[in-house]
Coordinates of C-alpha atoms in Angstrom, one line a residue:
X20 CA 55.9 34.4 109.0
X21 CA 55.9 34.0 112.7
X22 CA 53.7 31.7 115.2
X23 CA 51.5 33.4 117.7
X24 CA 54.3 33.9 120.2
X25 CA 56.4 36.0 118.0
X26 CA 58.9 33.3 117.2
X27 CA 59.5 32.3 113.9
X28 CA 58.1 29.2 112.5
X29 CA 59.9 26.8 110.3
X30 CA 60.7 27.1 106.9
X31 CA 58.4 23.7 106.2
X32 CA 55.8 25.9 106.3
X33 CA 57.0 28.2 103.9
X34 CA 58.1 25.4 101.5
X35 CA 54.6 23.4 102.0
X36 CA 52.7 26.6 100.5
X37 CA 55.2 27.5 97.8
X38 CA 54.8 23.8 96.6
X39 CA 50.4 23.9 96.8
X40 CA 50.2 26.8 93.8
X41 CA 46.1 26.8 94.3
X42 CA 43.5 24.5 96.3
X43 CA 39.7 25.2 96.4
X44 CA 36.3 24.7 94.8
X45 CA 36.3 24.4 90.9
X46 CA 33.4 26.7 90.9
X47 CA 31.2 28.4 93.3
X48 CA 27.9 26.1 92.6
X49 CA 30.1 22.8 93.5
X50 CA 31.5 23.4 96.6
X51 CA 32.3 19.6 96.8
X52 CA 34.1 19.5 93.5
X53 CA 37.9 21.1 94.8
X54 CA 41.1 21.1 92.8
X55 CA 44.5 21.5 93.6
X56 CA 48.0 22.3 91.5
X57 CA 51.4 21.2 93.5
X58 CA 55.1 21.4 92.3
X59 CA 57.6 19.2 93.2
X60 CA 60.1 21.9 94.2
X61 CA 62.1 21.1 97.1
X62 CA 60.6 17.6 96.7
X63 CA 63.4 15.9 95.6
X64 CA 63.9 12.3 94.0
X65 CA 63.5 14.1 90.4
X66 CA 60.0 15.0 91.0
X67 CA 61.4 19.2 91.6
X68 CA 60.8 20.5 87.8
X69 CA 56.9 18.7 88.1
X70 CA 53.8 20.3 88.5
X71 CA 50.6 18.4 88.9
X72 CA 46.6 19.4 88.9
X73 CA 44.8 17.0 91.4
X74 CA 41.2 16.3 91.6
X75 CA 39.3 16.2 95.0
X76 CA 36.0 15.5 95.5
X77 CA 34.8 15.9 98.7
X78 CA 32.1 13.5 100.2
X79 CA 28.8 15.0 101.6
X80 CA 29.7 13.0 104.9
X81 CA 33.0 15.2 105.7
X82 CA 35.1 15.4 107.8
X83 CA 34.1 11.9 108.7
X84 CA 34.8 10.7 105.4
X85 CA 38.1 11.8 103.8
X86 CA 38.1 13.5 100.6
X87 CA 39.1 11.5 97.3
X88 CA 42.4 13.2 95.8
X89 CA 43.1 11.8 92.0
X90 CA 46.0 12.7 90.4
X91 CA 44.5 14.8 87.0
X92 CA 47.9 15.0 85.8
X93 CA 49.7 11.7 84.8
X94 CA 53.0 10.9 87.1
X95 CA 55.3 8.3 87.7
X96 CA 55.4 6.9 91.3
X97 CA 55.2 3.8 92.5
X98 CA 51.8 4.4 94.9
X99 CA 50.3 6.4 92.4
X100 CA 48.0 4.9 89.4
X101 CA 49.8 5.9 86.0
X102 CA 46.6 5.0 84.3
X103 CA 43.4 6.4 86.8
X104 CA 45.8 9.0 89.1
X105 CA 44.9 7.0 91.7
X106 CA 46.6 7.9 95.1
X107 CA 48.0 4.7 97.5
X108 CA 48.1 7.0 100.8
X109 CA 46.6 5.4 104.1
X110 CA 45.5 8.5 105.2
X111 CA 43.3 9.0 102.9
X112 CA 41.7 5.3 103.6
X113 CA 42.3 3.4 107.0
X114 CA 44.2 6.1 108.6
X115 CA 41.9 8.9 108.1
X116 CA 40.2 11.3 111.3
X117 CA 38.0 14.2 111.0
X118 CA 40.9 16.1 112.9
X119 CA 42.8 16.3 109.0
X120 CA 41.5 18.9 106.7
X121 CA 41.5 19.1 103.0
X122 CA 45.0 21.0 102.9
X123 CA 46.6 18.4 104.9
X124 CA 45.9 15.8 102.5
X125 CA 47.4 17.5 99.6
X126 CA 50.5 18.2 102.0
X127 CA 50.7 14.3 102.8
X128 CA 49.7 13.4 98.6
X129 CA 52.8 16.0 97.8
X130 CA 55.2 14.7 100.6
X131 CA 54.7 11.2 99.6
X132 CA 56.4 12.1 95.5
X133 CA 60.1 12.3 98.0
X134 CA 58.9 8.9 100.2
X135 CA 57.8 6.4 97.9
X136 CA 56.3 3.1 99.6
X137 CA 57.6 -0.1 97.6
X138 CA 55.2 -2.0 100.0
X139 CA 51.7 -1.4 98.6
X140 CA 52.3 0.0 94.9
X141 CA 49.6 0.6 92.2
X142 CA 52.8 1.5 89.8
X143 CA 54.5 -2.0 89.6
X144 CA 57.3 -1.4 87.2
X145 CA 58.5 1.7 89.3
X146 CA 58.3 -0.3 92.4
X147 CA 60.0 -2.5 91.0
X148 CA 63.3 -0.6 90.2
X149 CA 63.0 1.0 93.9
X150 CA 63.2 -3.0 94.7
X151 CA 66.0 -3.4 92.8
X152 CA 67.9 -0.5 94.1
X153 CA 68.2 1.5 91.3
X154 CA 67.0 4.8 92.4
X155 CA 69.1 6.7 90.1
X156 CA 67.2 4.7 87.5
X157 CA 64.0 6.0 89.2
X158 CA 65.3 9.1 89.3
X159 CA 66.0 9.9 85.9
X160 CA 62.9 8.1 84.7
X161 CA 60.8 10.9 86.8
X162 CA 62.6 13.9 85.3
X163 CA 62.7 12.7 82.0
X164 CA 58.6 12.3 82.7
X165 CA 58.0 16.0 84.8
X166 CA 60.1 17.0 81.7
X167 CA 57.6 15.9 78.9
X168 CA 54.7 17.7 78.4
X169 CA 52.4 15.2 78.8
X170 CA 53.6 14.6 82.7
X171 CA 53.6 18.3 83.6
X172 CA 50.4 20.2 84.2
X173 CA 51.0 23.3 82.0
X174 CA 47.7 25.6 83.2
X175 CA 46.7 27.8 85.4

C-alpha cells in the first residue's frame, strides 16, 4: 500500500481495514440501512479475540447529520450501552462535521474499545472498576465476555 507519492503509508492503515471485516448497505433497496462487522485485533485492553456486527442507519439529511452506529452485538465498555448498543462517542453527537464519512465513524466507534472514557459512561459498573484502577479486572472481564458466545458476533 503506498500514498500517492510512492512512499509508503503507515501500517494504521493497514490495521484500521483488517479490524472493519465489512461495512455497507444491508440490502440494495435500503441504502440508508448500513451495517458493519469489526474485530478487536490489535485493539488491545482484552477486546483482541472480539468481533462485533454494528448497526448504522443513516439519516436522509447526511452528511449534515451523522449516522446512528448501535452496537448489534452486546459488549462490555464503559461508553457503550450493555442493554440498547448504544455508542457514547462525541463525534457522533456534538462533535460531528459533514467533512467525516461513514468509515470514519466505525474507525473512531472501534478505536474507542482501546480508549475508554470513565467521564461520560452509559456502562456504570465498568466505569466504575476503570475508577477504581483495576484495569486488569477490566481486562479480564472483556475477554472472558469476547470469549462467550453471546458477546462475539459469530456471522458473516
Amino acid at each position: 500500500m503506498s500514498s500517492r507519492n510512492g512512499s509508503p503509508t503507515g501500517s494504521r492503515e493497514q490495521k484500521d481495514e483488517r479490524g472493519i471485516e465489512r461495512l455497507g448497505p444491508v440490502g440494495e433497496d435500503n441504502l440508508l440501512e448500513w451495517e458493519a462487522v469489526i474485530n478487536g485485533r490489535g485493539v488491545g485492553c482484552g477486546y483482541d479475540s472480539g468481533r462485533w456486527r454494528l448497526t448504522i442507519a443513516i439519516p436522509p439529511a447526511y452528511p449534515l447529520q451523522p449516522p446512528k452506529l448501535v452496537f448489534a452485538t452486546p459488549v462490555v465498555h464503559p461508553n457503550i450501552a450493555l442493554q440498547t448498543g448504544e455508542i457514547c462517542l462525541d463525534l457522533l453527537k456534538d462533535a460531528w462535521t459533514p467533512a467525516y464519512s461513514v468509515l470514519e465513524c466505525v474507525r473512531a466507534v472501534r478505536m474507542l474499545l482501546g480508549c475508554p472514557e470513565t467521564d461520560s459512561p452509559l456502562n456504570v459498573d465498568v466505569a466504575a472498576l476503570l475508577r477504581q484502577g483495576d484495569v486488569l479486572g477490566t481486562r479480564r472481564l472483556v475477554e472472558c465476555w469476547c470469549a462467550d458466545e453471546g458477546g462475539r458476533y459469530d456471522g458473516p
